[in-house]
Amino acid sequence: MASKALCRQRKALLQMTQQVSRDPLLQCLAPRLSRSMATETSLPEFNTPSIGTSMQSPLNTTPFTPRRAAPTPPDVLTTVYKFPSMEPMRFAYYPVNKLYLPLRRDILHRAVVFEGDATRQGTASTKWRSDVHGSGRKMRPQKGTGKARIGDKKSPVLRGGGVAFGPHPRDFSSGLPRKIYDLAWRTALSYRYRRGQLVVLGNEIEIEMGESRWLAQIMEWNHLGQGDGGSLLIARAPSENLSQAFLGLEGHGRLKSEEDVDVKDLLKAGRIMIEKRSLDRLLRRHSSDLNRTVPSAISIGSTEVIVQMSDDYADFKEQPGDDPDDVLFNTLYGVRTIQLNRPKKYNALNGSMIRKIIPRLKEYQKSALASIIIIGGAGPKAFCAGGDVSQLAKDIAENGETGQATSKSYFGLEYKLDHLIATYPKPYIAYLDGITMGGGVGLSVHAPIRIATENTNFAMPETGIGFFPDVGGSFFLPRLEGFLGTYLALTSESLKGVQALYAGVATHYIDSSVLSNLTARLAELVFKDYDNLHTRLRIIDRTIEEFNTGLPHNEPPPLAGNLRLALDYCFRYDTVEQIVSALEKERDSPNAPSQIKEWAKTTLEKLAEKSPTSLKVTLRQMRLGSRWNTAETFNREYHIAAKFMRHPDFVNGVSARLIHKPATKARWEPDTLEGVSNDDVENFFKIEEGEDSLNLLTQG
């Protein structure tokens, strides 16, 4: 019987330990017997040299090389919101060693135990003799008086005296070094930040009325209420209305001043809302363990664990000359809108815009308040007419190699953004309302939902300016049906209106007049926390269908029937010369329908205007790109773009077609297909040894 009881006890203990190990917070709040010393921080490995190789000769004259100072850690980015509207106000940057620390369950557990022990108290109040204040002088003479000996003031026979061994209040508090406790504070805040559960608010939070019901509705609508685990609001000096409103919130949230908050409070609530000034004060107060000379390392015994981040925001900070209003961001409940705001330039994409969009997308990715991201363009003409290649060509013409390096950096920045969109874990919707070319294609075609309107004008015109279809064109163009992608890449043919849907470039087609209503309707959607991306996209798809008014009956697919068969037949070849020869046969064939003959003639004229080098490189790109994934696509295009920056066709083509007014005919070098050898083409796809690669922001 005893053995069975022991087995049951061991089984129960094992189940409890497994339950605790599933959730890091449960491990932090677990009782002492299940304290976990596990940590997510990986310690560096040390290779112990064998005897005879590790010992250096006393006569060794190798000069001592001092250890290089650790670099300053990059900053992490957070958005400051306005309460209670939850509109984004500005960005705030914090060092990684304050708000991006790795999870340390053992440190958090020690801090929680320390705080709990400090608040535990006994109930007895009896004083011991040592607790009674007073001298040791006897209260009255004893010898010869006949009175009992009562001793000094501390005697238990006197009122107010002490006892020798009576019950005494026990001190349950335990000790914890301040540096460990400060590290636990920043680890708890970092844990919330990494999970998107730290909401930074503007200073001096104020509400108009102190009604709990009104505040509860705001909390629920913004996913901060009881259904999402409730929230803890930390304020420096809460106002009277705010304090009164929180009194009746029950499970929706709690209000605490920054002086009353501890580590356990940061771990218990579902969300943490905190004033920026309170966050700054708490981080300064709990930074005693930081070594200012090596700010990127945390000392653990004799080992240093370097804090690493996958996202370096240093490249995306605002630079001198950046227009503060070239991208506009807005919030409508769970929808976050991004509006390109250069209508006079047809919303051409430049580095300033990219440096604004990337941090926002990363912030929206972590935020539990952001459910859907929508990108569009300002003005009635364009979504985005492409990258600002005119400025790049001018820079190369004026500064030579320095301009080439600057242009290469721009394309690297642009491809990082495009790849981030292609791998984005939240619903991302692009409104292709207007001209969508070049860089605008990169912002839209990788989105899971791409909405075309009657104003859409989609094209990849790069071969006409001595460049190649980049921004992920190697990935999506070869994957269009048949050889349509090759046709669009070589000829720069545009797809207008519903044609983008027929070609597979767009996923939906609606009238531009209902886009604002669609945005408002999408803002009403509320997803369940456990809904995956596929489920959320399916819900969005059904919502978009509510605004579907059908396809235009007077615009049949232009590339269909016999014309589509001729297109696939001509563009199936692997050399541009063979494609040209096939088109010439169709043009000159006496049996070909007039529609196909006219199409072949027009296509030959378009190809004759393009850069021969661009045509051959683009065709090779289409054939290789069908085997590339998204990460390889942008890395390869990064190297190809760098080589085009050194080729004269790029500057000549951009100058002739975009800079000169009116546009002129470009002078290509070489100016014939025969002048471009196979070695010249293959050189664009070679990655030289030691050449830098593109450091993408996400994996995939």
XYZ file of C-alpha atoms in Angstrom:
700
model
C 0.000 0.000 0.000
C 2.804 2.366 0.890
C 4.457 1.782 -2.495
C 1.189 2.556 -4.349
C 0.737 5.775 -2.390
C 4.330 6.732 -3.167
C 3.771 6.095 -6.875
C 0.634 8.253 -6.878
C 2.518 11.022 -5.123
C 5.368 10.891 -7.637
C 2.893 10.917 -10.543
C 1.102 13.991 -9.172
C 4.404 15.780 -8.664
C 5.471 14.951 -12.244
C 2.190 16.309 -13.666
C 2.542 19.503 -11.681
C 6.129 19.965 -12.911
C 5.059 19.422 -16.531
C 2.249 21.927 -16.165
C 4.619 24.513 -14.757
C 7.132 23.955 -17.563
C 4.612 24.831 -20.296
C 4.262 28.513 -19.450
C 7.217 30.737 -18.542
C 4.993 32.837 -16.303
C 3.831 29.794 -14.339
C 7.456 28.877 -13.868
C 8.128 32.325 -12.458
C 5.150 32.181 -10.081
C 5.633 28.521 -9.104
C 6.291 27.472 -5.496
C 9.826 26.919 -4.315
C 9.802 23.171 -4.802
C 9.357 23.570 -8.555
C 11.802 26.401 -9.030
C 13.232 26.219 -12.533
C 16.798 27.249 -13.185
C 16.323 26.904 -16.961
C 17.023 29.899 -19.147
C 16.614 30.738 -22.801
C 20.004 32.390 -22.889
C 22.545 30.201 -24.641
C 25.946 30.397 -22.999
C 29.016 30.432 -25.195
C 30.953 27.215 -25.560
C 34.559 27.052 -24.464
C 36.980 24.688 -26.163
C 39.560 23.454 -23.689
C 42.885 22.991 -25.458
C 44.822 19.809 -24.931
C 47.877 19.674 -22.723
C 50.952 20.730 -24.617
C 49.141 23.069 -26.990
C 47.628 25.485 -24.524
C 50.903 26.236 -22.694
C 52.916 29.039 -24.240
C 56.648 29.325 -23.939
C 57.900 31.907 -21.446
C 60.014 33.295 -24.286
C 56.958 33.908 -26.480
C 57.227 37.459 -27.803
C 53.807 37.667 -29.434
C 52.517 41.163 -28.690
C 49.432 41.464 -26.531
C 46.315 42.414 -28.467
C 43.798 44.260 -26.320
C 40.214 43.101 -26.446
C 38.074 45.201 -28.743
C 35.452 47.240 -26.945
C 31.939 45.941 -27.283
C 29.862 47.955 -29.750
C 27.007 50.124 -28.599
C 23.839 48.018 -28.733
C 21.159 48.975 -31.275
C 17.923 50.528 -30.158
C 14.508 48.915 -30.192
C 11.520 50.809 -31.422
C 8.143 51.294 -29.793
C 5.133 53.403 -30.659
C 3.716 55.932 -28.211
C -0.105 55.896 -28.261
C -2.658 58.452 -27.146
C -5.088 57.217 -24.498
C -7.982 56.443 -24.772
C -8.210 56.818 -28.586
C -5.095 54.621 -29.013
C -3.911 56.701 -31.959
C -0.148 56.451 -32.632
C 1.625 59.705 -31.761
C 5.357 59.136 -32.284
C 8.198 56.643 -31.985
C 10.401 56.072 -28.961
C 13.753 54.262 -28.917
C 15.189 52.234 -26.034
C 18.500 50.344 -25.710
C 18.294 46.572 -26.089
C 19.821 46.041 -22.654
C 16.802 47.785 -21.160
C 13.862 46.598 -23.230
C 15.003 43.599 -25.311
C 16.604 41.220 -22.829
C 16.308 37.444 -23.243
C 13.854 35.600 -21.019
C 15.449 34.514 -17.716
C 12.913 32.439 -15.794
C 15.258 31.900 -12.865
C 15.823 35.633 -12.394
C 12.089 36.363 -12.563
C 11.320 33.575 -10.099
C 13.844 34.881 -7.572
C 12.347 38.372 -7.816
C 8.774 37.126 -7.327
C 9.794 35.042 -4.290
C 11.696 38.014 -2.866
C 8.658 40.289 -3.218
C 6.320 37.698 -1.717
C 8.575 37.089 1.272
C 8.826 40.810 1.962
C 5.040 41.146 2.311
C 4.543 38.093 4.552
C 4.038 38.943 8.249
C 3.247 37.206 11.552
C 0.493 38.163 14.062
C 2.170 37.899 17.506
C 3.166 41.123 19.262
C 4.885 39.946 22.499
C 8.130 41.725 23.265
C 11.265 39.964 24.333
C 13.478 41.494 27.012
C 15.818 42.785 24.346
C 12.918 44.623 22.662
C 12.132 46.717 25.754
C 13.965 50.021 25.805
C 15.483 51.185 29.082
C 18.530 50.921 31.311
C 19.586 47.901 33.388
C 19.261 49.774 36.693
C 17.173 48.009 39.325
C 13.759 49.506 39.875
C 14.024 49.587 43.743
C 16.327 48.437 46.521
C 15.952 44.768 47.364
C 18.248 43.740 50.182
C 16.910 44.422 53.683
C 13.542 45.729 52.496
C 11.637 42.470 52.626
C 10.219 43.084 49.164
C 10.491 40.713 46.232
C 13.221 41.165 43.728
C 11.723 42.551 40.513
C 14.947 43.451 38.740
C 15.143 46.164 36.085
C 12.532 47.758 33.814
C 12.618 44.818 31.401
C 11.335 42.364 34.035
C 8.279 40.341 32.938
C 6.558 41.045 36.312
C 6.283 44.731 35.451
C 3.750 46.298 33.123
C 5.443 46.868 29.796
C 8.246 44.444 30.525
C 9.504 41.723 28.230
C 9.517 37.927 28.393
C 12.370 35.549 27.859
C 10.880 33.107 25.330
C 7.400 34.359 24.366
C 5.865 34.375 20.838
C 7.534 36.927 18.602
C 6.686 38.323 15.115
C 8.717 36.396 12.564
C 10.511 38.160 9.754
C 9.898 36.117 6.584
C 11.743 38.488 4.255
C 14.571 37.054 2.193
C 17.564 38.733 0.623
C 18.190 39.469 -3.050
C 21.022 41.574 -4.481
C 19.781 44.790 -5.984
C 21.489 44.107 -9.300
C 19.600 40.828 -9.636
C 16.332 42.538 -8.755
C 16.934 45.327 -11.279
C 17.747 42.770 -13.947
C 14.451 41.011 -13.158
C 12.560 44.283 -13.615
C 13.968 44.890 -17.069
C 13.560 41.223 -18.001
C 9.843 41.385 -17.139
C 9.392 44.541 -19.223
C 11.370 42.971 -22.083
C 9.214 39.857 -21.917
C 6.096 41.976 -22.368
C 7.698 44.014 -25.159
C 8.815 40.975 -27.157
C 5.302 39.509 -26.977
C 3.682 42.768 -28.131
C 1.996 43.232 -24.737
C 3.701 46.467 -23.688
C 1.672 49.518 -24.746
C 3.468 52.820 -24.188
C 1.131 55.779 -23.680
C 1.657 59.508 -23.818
C 2.264 61.370 -20.574
C -0.439 62.792 -18.304
C -3.275 60.419 -19.177
C -6.658 62.091 -18.802
C -10.243 61.090 -19.580
C -13.283 63.328 -19.761
C -15.504 61.359 -17.386
C -14.985 58.798 -14.676
C -17.578 56.234 -15.824
C -16.395 52.643 -15.610
C -18.823 51.364 -18.260
C -17.515 53.779 -20.874
C -13.896 52.883 -20.102
C -14.715 49.143 -20.160
C -16.077 49.462 -23.707
C -12.896 51.208 -24.827
C -10.769 48.484 -23.227
C -12.739 45.681 -24.876
C -12.727 47.344 -28.305
C -8.944 47.734 -28.250
C -8.363 44.144 -27.027
C -7.249 45.375 -23.620
C -10.181 44.125 -21.549
C -11.147 41.021 -19.638
C -11.473 38.882 -22.759
C -7.759 39.400 -23.461
C -6.547 38.851 -19.910
C -7.115 42.374 -18.632
C -4.632 45.230 -18.491
C -2.528 46.980 -15.919
C -2.249 50.745 -16.363
C 0.828 52.292 -14.752
C 0.727 56.054 -14.308
C 2.889 58.487 -12.428
C 0.045 60.570 -10.938
C -3.388 59.156 -11.925
C -6.118 61.782 -12.236
C -9.319 61.649 -10.214
C -11.495 60.689 -13.219
C -9.092 57.937 -14.211
C -8.958 56.497 -10.693
C -12.746 56.582 -10.359
C -13.282 54.873 -13.728
C -10.893 52.033 -12.869
C -12.628 51.336 -9.546
C -15.574 49.635 -11.273
C -13.719 47.903 -14.102
C -13.526 44.569 -12.244
C -11.607 42.143 -14.491
C -10.969 44.576 -17.355
C -8.026 46.314 -15.785
C -6.265 47.749 -12.779
C -4.636 51.100 -12.137
C -1.407 51.470 -10.176
C 1.055 54.240 -9.637
C 4.655 53.610 -10.609
C 5.638 53.486 -6.917
C 3.292 50.556 -6.179
C 4.219 48.278 -9.083
C 6.464 45.251 -8.678
C 7.741 42.458 -10.924
C 4.822 40.161 -10.136
C 2.361 42.812 -11.338
C 4.173 42.976 -14.691
C 3.818 39.210 -15.138
C 0.201 38.745 -14.048
C -1.740 41.124 -16.319
C -2.596 40.305 -19.922
C -1.354 43.686 -21.189
C 0.799 46.404 -19.657
C -0.145 50.013 -20.443
C 2.378 52.492 -19.101
C 3.044 56.185 -19.441
C 6.279 56.893 -21.246
C 7.604 59.013 -18.397
C 6.841 56.212 -15.927
C 8.609 53.700 -18.165
C 11.633 55.983 -18.402
C 11.764 56.470 -14.618
C 11.424 52.751 -13.895
C 14.159 51.860 -16.381
C 16.504 54.448 -14.876
C 15.691 53.276 -11.349
C 16.375 49.628 -12.158
C 19.669 49.919 -14.046
C 22.187 49.419 -11.266
C 23.501 46.200 -12.830
C 24.410 47.798 -16.146
C 28.088 48.071 -16.954
C 28.294 51.355 -18.796
C 31.560 50.434 -20.527
C 30.089 47.269 -21.995
C 26.371 48.068 -22.403
C 25.611 45.116 -24.676
C 26.557 42.372 -22.194
C 25.090 40.997 -18.996
C 27.597 39.627 -16.519
C 26.731 36.157 -15.216
C 29.496 34.902 -12.978
C 32.594 34.908 -15.136
C 30.648 34.530 -18.398
C 29.254 37.219 -20.643
C 26.042 36.652 -22.555
C 25.807 39.060 -25.464
C 22.320 40.356 -26.218
C 21.628 39.990 -29.929
C 18.785 41.355 -32.023
C 17.584 40.193 -35.433
C 16.379 43.691 -36.312
C 18.870 46.537 -36.418
C 16.878 49.753 -36.538
C 19.966 51.891 -37.023
C 19.478 51.830 -40.830
C 15.890 53.036 -40.521
C 16.287 56.106 -38.361
C 15.365 59.435 -39.886
C 18.187 61.090 -41.783
C 18.819 64.755 -42.608
C 16.733 65.794 -45.583
C 13.970 63.203 -45.074
C 10.497 64.590 -45.703
C 8.459 64.094 -42.500
C 5.168 63.825 -44.423
C 6.013 61.594 -47.412
C 4.239 58.682 -45.695
C 1.110 59.088 -43.575
C 0.034 56.542 -40.964
C -3.419 56.294 -39.471
C -5.354 54.070 -37.085
C -8.971 52.972 -37.367
C -9.677 50.519 -34.557
C -7.771 47.352 -35.544
C -6.794 48.636 -39.005
C -3.471 50.388 -39.606
C -3.272 52.357 -42.863
C -0.095 53.376 -44.686
C -0.507 56.105 -47.307
C 2.291 57.041 -49.706
C 2.125 60.832 -49.829
C 4.097 62.154 -52.811
C 1.262 62.705 -55.334
C 3.260 65.209 -57.439
C 5.910 62.490 -57.935
C 3.264 59.799 -58.460
C 4.201 58.512 -54.998
C 7.634 57.375 -56.219
C 9.343 55.361 -53.500
C 12.525 56.795 -51.962
C 14.749 55.991 -48.989
C 12.943 58.390 -46.670
C 9.661 56.537 -47.199
C 11.253 53.134 -46.683
C 12.862 54.271 -43.427
C 9.410 55.166 -42.141
C 7.490 52.116 -43.354
C 9.801 49.368 -42.079
C 9.760 50.400 -38.383
C 5.980 50.820 -38.532
C 5.476 47.356 -39.974
C 7.740 45.854 -37.320
C 5.837 47.712 -34.619
C 2.454 46.616 -36.027
C 3.754 43.054 -36.127
C 4.377 43.074 -32.362
C 1.270 45.046 -31.422
C -1.792 43.088 -30.353
C -3.911 46.122 -31.268
C -3.018 46.007 -34.981
C -5.036 43.359 -36.846
C -4.948 44.451 -40.505
C -2.481 46.613 -42.446
C -3.662 48.470 -45.565
C -1.332 50.341 -47.922
C -2.442 52.832 -50.560
C -1.348 55.975 -52.373
C -2.362 59.622 -52.119
C -3.916 61.346 -55.103
C -6.116 60.066 -57.939
C -3.369 59.009 -60.348
C -0.971 56.581 -58.733
C -0.514 54.004 -56.031
C 3.262 54.077 -56.572
C 4.934 54.714 -59.918
C 8.143 52.963 -58.871
C 11.391 53.745 -57.159
C 12.912 57.198 -57.484
C 15.482 55.977 -60.037
C 15.907 59.469 -61.523
C 17.698 60.609 -58.396
C 19.828 57.452 -58.401
C 20.901 57.997 -62.010
C 21.794 61.640 -61.289
C 23.838 60.578 -58.274
C 25.761 58.003 -60.314
C 26.404 60.466 -63.145
C 27.715 63.117 -60.740
C 29.574 61.024 -58.142
C 30.684 57.872 -59.960
C 31.532 55.000 -57.616
C 30.181 56.852 -54.584
C 26.848 57.212 -56.359
C 26.912 53.533 -57.296
C 27.399 52.571 -53.637
C 24.564 54.874 -52.590
C 22.251 53.335 -55.197
C 23.189 49.843 -54.087
C 22.330 50.748 -50.496
C 18.958 52.084 -51.636
C 18.077 48.864 -53.435
C 19.174 46.825 -50.427
C 16.857 48.885 -48.228
C 13.991 48.502 -50.700
C 14.428 44.734 -50.987
C 14.430 44.376 -47.199
C 11.036 46.066 -47.130
C 9.690 43.924 -49.968
C 10.857 40.726 -48.285
C 9.344 41.864 -44.990
C 5.998 42.283 -46.774
C 6.335 38.880 -48.443
C 6.837 37.164 -45.074
C 4.549 39.368 -42.972
C 2.603 37.340 -40.376
C -0.488 39.585 -40.322
C -3.072 40.362 -43.030
C -1.533 42.902 -45.405
C -3.773 44.468 -48.070
C -2.638 46.595 -51.029
C -4.952 48.985 -52.911
C -3.618 49.055 -56.497
C -5.667 52.172 -57.273
C -3.726 53.940 -60.027
C -0.271 53.535 -61.552
C 1.528 50.550 -60.004
C 4.992 50.077 -61.441
C 8.488 49.121 -60.331
C 8.875 49.821 -56.623
C 5.101 50.038 -56.269
C 4.894 46.457 -57.467
C 7.245 45.428 -54.673
C 4.974 47.072 -52.096
C 1.883 45.314 -53.409
C 2.451 42.111 -55.341
C 3.818 40.216 -52.328
C 0.697 40.991 -50.287
C -1.738 38.098 -49.771
C -4.626 40.401 -50.796
C -4.169 42.725 -53.791
C -7.190 44.790 -54.813
C -7.337 46.248 -58.342
C -9.721 49.002 -59.427
C -10.760 50.564 -62.729
C -7.774 52.940 -62.279
C -5.106 50.230 -61.985
C -2.205 50.464 -64.425
C 0.254 47.660 -63.662
C 3.599 47.299 -65.449
C 7.249 46.344 -65.023
C 9.014 48.864 -67.335
C 12.599 48.234 -66.233
C 13.967 46.885 -69.531
C 13.138 50.244 -71.119
C 15.512 52.108 -68.757
C 18.459 49.705 -68.873
C 17.523 47.775 -65.735
C 15.741 44.502 -64.934
C 12.399 43.566 -63.262
C 13.471 43.600 -59.617
C 11.488 43.981 -56.325
C 10.825 40.236 -56.376
C 9.994 40.001 -60.069
C 12.221 36.920 -60.267
C 9.760 35.192 -57.948
C 6.251 36.220 -59.033
C 6.613 36.755 -62.800
C 7.769 33.194 -63.680
C 4.901 31.861 -61.552
C 2.177 33.544 -63.593
C 0.240 31.238 -65.860
C 2.138 30.024 -68.927
C 4.747 32.491 -70.180
C 2.756 35.606 -69.387
C 5.349 36.688 -66.827
C 8.153 36.490 -69.396
C 6.046 38.560 -71.820
C 5.355 41.271 -69.223
C 9.007 41.365 -68.121
C 10.509 41.730 -71.622
C 7.944 44.024 -73.263
C 6.937 46.185 -70.227
C 3.331 45.686 -71.317
C 0.817 47.213 -68.905
C -2.271 45.602 -67.419
C -5.106 48.052 -66.924
C -8.109 47.733 -64.658
C -9.608 44.278 -64.494
C -6.783 42.896 -66.693
C -4.622 42.716 -63.563
C -7.178 40.335 -62.075
C -7.362 38.213 -65.227
C -3.553 37.918 -65.280
C -3.375 36.792 -61.652
C -1.557 39.913 -60.451
C -4.556 41.075 -58.388
C -6.675 38.863 -56.157
C -9.810 41.078 -56.112
C -11.448 43.734 -58.262
C -13.772 46.400 -56.879
C -14.719 49.939 -57.811
C -12.460 52.651 -56.415
C -15.483 54.548 -55.031
C -16.003 51.938 -52.296
C -12.407 51.661 -51.045
C -13.036 54.011 -48.114
C -16.179 52.078 -47.160
C -14.223 48.826 -47.402
C -11.576 50.196 -45.033
C -14.248 51.163 -42.519
C -15.846 47.719 -42.816
C -12.530 45.939 -42.296
C -12.003 48.015 -39.147
C -15.108 46.364 -37.690
C -13.612 42.869 -37.916
C -12.522 41.254 -34.665
C -10.424 38.096 -34.870
C -10.092 35.433 -32.230
C -6.665 35.184 -30.636
C -6.233 31.614 -31.864
C -7.144 32.414 -35.496
C -4.169 31.774 -37.754
C -3.269 33.902 -40.765
C -5.160 31.659 -43.206
C -8.360 31.926 -41.171
C -8.085 35.700 -40.911
C -7.488 36.063 -44.646
C -10.546 33.920 -45.343
C -12.663 36.214 -43.160
C -11.266 39.277 -44.950
C -11.968 37.671 -48.330
C -15.643 37.175 -47.417
C -15.808 40.784 -46.229
C -14.383 42.118 -49.514
C -17.007 40.135 -51.431
C -19.667 42.292 -49.758
C -18.433 45.168 -51.960
C -18.170 43.161 -55.180
C -20.270 44.685 -57.960
C -19.148 42.239 -60.626
C -16.587 42.466 -63.422
C -16.868 44.958 -66.306
C -18.883 43.282 -69.061
C -17.306 45.444 -71.775
C -13.691 44.501 -70.949
C -13.027 40.881 -71.938
C -9.614 39.368 -71.188
C -7.265 40.862 -73.836
C -4.722 38.032 -73.705
C -6.994 35.060 -74.257
C -7.907 32.552 -76.918
C -5.631 32.300 -79.954
C -3.679 35.355 -78.880
C -2.761 33.697 -75.623
C -1.674 30.550 -77.453
C 0.565 32.634 -79.709
C 2.046 34.421 -76.699
C 2.954 31.188 -74.930
C 4.344 29.763 -78.167
C 6.616 32.734 -78.905
C 7.878 33.392 -75.375
C 8.630 29.780 -74.444
C 12.170 29.967 -75.841
C 15.284 30.467 -73.717
C 17.016 33.081 -75.892
C 15.798 36.493 -76.967
C 16.886 35.784 -80.566
C 14.574 32.762 -80.719
C 11.686 34.802 -79.297
C 12.242 37.529 -81.902
C 12.391 34.927 -84.669
C 9.107 33.340 -83.511
C 7.398 36.747 -83.440
C 8.629 37.527 -86.941
C 7.157 34.248 -88.202
C 3.784 35.111 -86.670
C 3.924 38.613 -88.174
C 4.784 37.349 -91.641
C 2.606 34.211 -91.614
C -0.111 34.391 -94.313
C -2.336 32.032 -92.316
C -2.187 33.933 -89.003
C -5.257 35.982 -87.980
C -4.897 39.738 -88.337
C -5.158 40.199 -84.564
C -2.141 37.965 -83.967
C -0.142 39.575 -86.785
C -0.786 43.020 -85.377
C 0.141 41.849 -81.883
C 3.421 40.292 -83.134
C 4.308 43.497 -85.001
C 3.662 45.671 -81.957
C 5.615 43.340 -79.685
C 8.650 43.396 -82.010
C 8.587 47.187 -81.992
C 8.519 47.218 -78.203
C 11.433 44.798 -77.930
C 13.465 46.895 -80.370
C 13.246 49.867 -78.000
C 14.603 47.967 -74.985
C 18.169 47.604 -73.805
C 19.668 44.456 -75.379
C 21.582 43.761 -72.180
C 18.444 44.140 -70.064
C 16.464 41.846 -72.377
C 18.979 39.008 -72.169
C 19.544 39.338 -68.432
C 15.788 39.504 -67.795
C 15.056 36.374 -69.828
C 17.768 34.483 -67.941
C 16.280 35.832 -64.708
C 12.831 34.486 -65.614
C 14.190 31.000 -66.207
C 16.282 30.855 -63.022
C 13.803 32.662 -60.768
C 11.204 29.911 -61.039
C 13.464 27.823 -58.777
C 14.245 30.539 -56.196
C 12.445 31.108 -52.911
C 11.718 34.626 -51.682
C 14.904 34.998 -49.630
C 17.138 33.815 -52.470
C 15.198 36.015 -54.898
C 15.980 39.256 -53.067
C 19.584 38.278 -52.365
C 20.159 37.487 -56.042
C 18.415 40.650 -57.219
C 20.529 42.679 -54.802
C 23.716 41.520 -56.557
C 22.211 41.929 -60.040
C 21.096 45.486 -59.219
C 24.598 46.360 -58.004
C 26.064 45.258 -61.338
C 23.488 47.225 -63.317
C 24.540 50.315 -61.337
C 28.001 49.899 -62.906
C 26.593 49.338 -66.404
C 26.185 52.428 -68.634
C 22.705 51.397 -69.838
C 21.096 52.311 -66.507
C 22.198 55.947 -66.483
C 21.634 56.297 -70.255
C 18.174 54.741 -70.085
C 16.919 56.686 -67.078
C 18.295 59.954 -68.451
C 16.675 59.464 -71.863
C 13.285 58.182 -70.727
C 12.711 59.917 -67.358
C 14.993 62.924 -66.923
C 15.003 64.520 -70.369
C 11.821 66.393 -71.255
C 10.554 65.382 -73.748
C 11.822 61.830 -73.573
C 14.476 60.836 -76.100
C 15.757 57.572 -77.517
C 18.344 55.913 -75.312
C 21.787 54.925 -76.558
C 22.450 51.389 -75.441
C 25.932 49.869 -75.021
C 25.958 47.511 -76.874
C 23.001 48.428 -79.070
C 22.338 44.980 -80.601
C 21.443 41.577 -79.225
C 24.473 40.068 -80.978
C 26.755 42.374 -79.032
C 25.688 40.829 -75.699
C 27.472 37.498 -75.201
C 26.431 34.650 -72.928
C 29.409 35.410 -70.686
C 28.172 38.970 -70.304
C 24.784 37.662 -69.174
C 26.176 35.058 -66.788
C 28.401 37.681 -65.193
C 25.283 39.395 -63.803
C 24.367 36.240 -61.886
C 27.802 35.499 -60.463
C 28.377 36.370 -56.819
C 31.999 37.289 -56.345
C 33.896 35.886 -53.387
C 33.828 38.302 -50.467
C 30.898 40.268 -51.879
C 28.457 41.324 -49.176
C 25.043 39.664 -49.002
C 21.692 41.221 -48.171
C 20.871 40.945 -44.476
C 17.106 40.374 -44.579
C 14.905 41.313 -41.630
C 13.023 38.006 -41.464
C 13.565 34.387 -42.391
C 11.761 32.716 -45.283
